[in-house]
Structure formats: C-alpha cells, structure tokens
Tab-separated table of C-alpha atoms in Angstrom:
chain	number	residue	atom	x	y	z
A	1	MET	CA	-0.109	0.191	-0.008
A	2	ILE	CA	1.179	3.223	-0.838
A	3	PRO	CA	0.215	6.595	0.464
A	4	ALA	CA	-1.050	8.968	-1.982
A	5	TYR	CA	1.218	11.415	-1.151
A	6	GLN	CA	4.420	9.279	-1.480
A	7	SER	CA	3.436	10.212	-5.452
A	8	PHE	CA	3.080	13.565	-6.867
A	9	ASP	CA	2.883	15.790	-9.800
A	10	PRO	CA	5.219	18.508	-9.856
A	11	LYS	CA	2.943	20.307	-12.719
A	12	LYS	CA	0.173	20.387	-10.781
A	13	ILE	CA	2.416	21.838	-7.033
A	14	ASP	CA	3.208	24.677	-9.619
A	15	GLN	CA	-0.493	25.043	-10.545
A	16	MET	CA	-1.879	25.137	-6.788
A	17	LEU	CA	1.431	27.436	-6.186
A	18	SER	CA	0.278	29.795	-9.162
A	19	ALA	CA	-3.085	30.047	-8.087
A	20	ARG	CA	-2.669	30.657	-4.075
A	21	LEU	CA	-0.022	33.328	-5.005
A	22	GLU	CA	-2.554	34.902	-7.501
A	23	ALA	CA	-5.453	34.787	-4.529
A	24	LEU	CA	-3.381	36.555	-2.545
A	25	GLY	CA	-2.513	39.083	-4.906
A	26	ILE	CA	0.819	38.444	-5.966
A	27	PRO	CA	2.161	38.179	-9.545
A	28	ALA	CA	3.131	34.633	-11.223
A	29	GLU	CA	6.408	36.010	-12.070
A	30	ALA	CA	7.480	36.541	-8.834
A	31	LEU	CA	8.065	32.707	-8.654
A	32	ASP	CA	10.432	33.045	-11.429
A	33	GLU	CA	13.193	35.223	-9.389
A	34	THR	CA	16.477	33.983	-8.821
A	35	VAL	CA	17.165	32.464	-5.717
A	36	GLY	CA	20.520	30.509	-5.291
A	37	ASP	CA	21.583	28.625	-7.800
A	38	GLY	CA	17.609	28.382	-9.507
A	39	THR	CA	14.052	30.352	-9.386
A	40	LEU	CA	11.910	30.994	-6.376
A	41	ARG	CA	9.488	28.252	-8.045
A	42	GLN	CA	12.274	25.647	-8.478
A	43	LEU	CA	13.130	26.021	-5.039
A	44	ILE	CA	9.344	26.054	-3.552
A	45	CYS	CA	8.869	22.572	-5.433
A	46	ASP	CA	11.780	21.275	-4.055
A	47	LEU	CA	10.747	22.179	-0.809
A	48	VAL	CA	7.230	20.305	-1.235
A	49	ALA	CA	8.906	17.311	-2.652
A	50	GLU	CA	11.202	16.942	-0.122
A	51	THR	CA	8.602	17.181	2.477
A	52	LEU	CA	6.029	14.990	0.811
A	53	ALA	CA	8.888	12.305	0.371
A	54	GLU	CA	10.016	12.673	4.108
A	55	ALA	CA	5.956	12.026	5.092
A	56	GLY	CA	5.940	8.771	2.845
A	57	ALA	CA	9.039	7.351	4.677
A	58	GLU	CA	7.389	8.306	7.595
A	59	ALA	CA	4.053	6.466	7.074
A	60	GLN	CA	5.783	3.863	5.891
A	61	ARG	CA	8.307	3.264	9.090
A	62	ASP	CA	4.622	3.957	11.066
A	63	LEU	CA	3.336	0.751	9.370
A	64	TYR	CA	5.790	-1.519	9.748
A	65	ASP	CA	5.906	-0.596	13.578
A	66	ARG	CA	2.409	-0.928	13.564
A	67	GLN	CA	2.826	-4.735	12.163
A	68	ARG	CA	5.442	-5.454	14.249
A	69	ALA	CA	3.635	-4.375	17.306
A	70	GLY	CA	0.473	-6.727	15.723
A	71	ARG	CA	2.731	-9.541	14.844
A	72	ILE	CA	4.460	-9.555	18.527
A	73	ALA	CA	0.866	-9.303	20.341
A	74	ALA	CA	-0.286	-11.808	18.058
A	75	GLN	CA	2.348	-14.307	19.342
A	76	GLN	CA	2.088	-13.423	23.290
A	77	GLN	CA	-1.828	-14.691	22.454
A	78	GLY	CA	-0.381	-17.521	21.552
A	79	VAL	CA	-1.394	-17.291	17.230
A	80	ASN	CA	0.770	-19.394	14.866
A	81	LEU	CA	1.979	-17.079	12.364
A	82	GLY	CA	3.511	-18.268	8.953
A	83	ARG	CA	2.565	-21.024	6.863
A	84	PRO	CA	0.575	-23.486	8.916
A	85	SER	CA	2.264	-27.242	8.927
A	86	LYS	CA	0.608	-30.126	6.736
A	87	LYS	CA	-0.410	-32.453	8.611
A	88	CYS	CA	-2.670	-35.476	7.145
A	89	SER	CA	-5.362	-37.490	8.970
A	90	ASP	CA	-4.207	-40.282	11.591
A	91	LYS	CA	-6.070	-43.050	9.586
A	92	ARG	CA	-4.059	-42.253	6.371
A	93	PHE	CA	-0.424	-41.848	7.688
A	94	ALA	CA	-1.077	-45.393	10.434
A	95	LYS	CA	-2.063	-46.843	6.769
A	96	ILE	CA	1.148	-45.906	4.813
A	97	ARG	CA	3.072	-46.112	8.336
A	98	GLY	CA	1.894	-50.371	7.973
A	99	LEU	CA	2.576	-50.596	4.652
A	100	TYR	CA	6.184	-48.748	5.206
A	101	GLU	CA	6.892	-50.798	8.064
A	102	SER	CA	5.733	-53.744	6.522
A	103	GLN	CA	8.442	-53.251	3.638
A	104	GLN	CA	5.716	-53.222	1.223
A	105	ILE	CA	6.674	-49.781	0.224
A	106	THR	CA	10.186	-47.231	0.532
A	107	ALA	CA	10.129	-43.968	2.777
A	108	GLU	CA	10.251	-42.321	-0.969
A	109	GLN	CA	7.042	-44.031	-2.114
A	110	ALA	CA	5.373	-43.152	1.327
A	111	ALA	CA	6.548	-39.498	1.534
A	112	GLN	CA	5.318	-39.542	-2.209
A	113	ARG	CA	1.508	-40.950	-0.933
A	114	LEU	CA	1.493	-38.286	1.695
A	115	HIS	CA	2.954	-35.253	-0.716
A	116	VAL	CA	5.611	-34.758	1.790
A	117	SER	CA	9.097	-34.879	1.696
A	118	VAL	CA	11.247	-37.860	2.959
A	119	SER	CA	12.582	-36.075	5.870
A	120	THR	CA	8.977	-35.158	6.842
A	121	PHE	CA	7.702	-38.456	6.659
A	122	TYR	CA	10.824	-39.905	8.912
A	123	ARG	CA	10.439	-37.127	11.470
A	124	TRP	CA	6.532	-38.046	11.356
A	125	LEU	CA	7.359	-41.489	11.802
A	126	ARG	CA	9.922	-41.085	14.755
A	127	GLU	CA	7.539	-38.684	16.424
A	128	ALA	CA	4.419	-41.454	16.040
A	129	ARG	CA	7.013	-44.363	17.400
A	130	ALA	CA	7.885	-41.996	20.581
A	131	ARG	CA	3.974	-41.479	20.892
A	132	ASP	CA	3.425	-45.463	20.921
C-alpha cells in the first residue's frame, strides 16, 4: 500500500502554487526570481517534494512499527504466524506407516503418497513411534 502523498505531480504543485499566489494578489512572475542556483518556483517545488517524500517515509516506518507490534501481540496470545504445517489424517498416515513398516513400500514412496518430503515422513514416523 502506497499512501497517496508518496507520489505527486510537479506540474500540479506548480499550478497550485500559482493559483495561491494569484489569490494573494502576488504576480506569478515573482516565482521566476533567482534564488541561489535556481528560481523561487524551483526552490518551493523542491521543498514540497522533499516534505512529501519525508512524510511518505514516516508513514512507511509507522506502518512497519504497527505491523511489528501486531505480530508480537498475536504471538503473545498464542497465534501461530506463518505457513501452517501440513498434517495428514491419522488414519491415512497409519495406513501408509503400516505399508512402510511391513516393507511393502519404501520411505520415498510413502512420502510421495503423503505429498511430503522424505525427511518429513521420517520425522512423522519418529514422532509416531515416540507416541506409541
């Protein structure tokens, strides 16, 4: 999400500046006076651009801070963040485990049937044996 003030149109800023000066009764030519290395118009537009960029950066930092605080609060409440672990039904795993332990299929075939890696199959097998 990019806040609207992180992007801007320099021409629109220039038009708004000219309109504001006209409303105040100041001639638009006043913006073309030399100030430093450029014109007053350029100086004002650069200042507005820098201000908008800083406001956008501050909004981004604020968003990150609020997201981080939300993640920390969720973890403290016991919410599991991230991708959930793949759990297969006990009946399905028990059936494939039986085939594996009776040497009717290999660990690779068992893992393939469960749609997990071989190391995950071995870990589940270890955990099941520890429960037994």
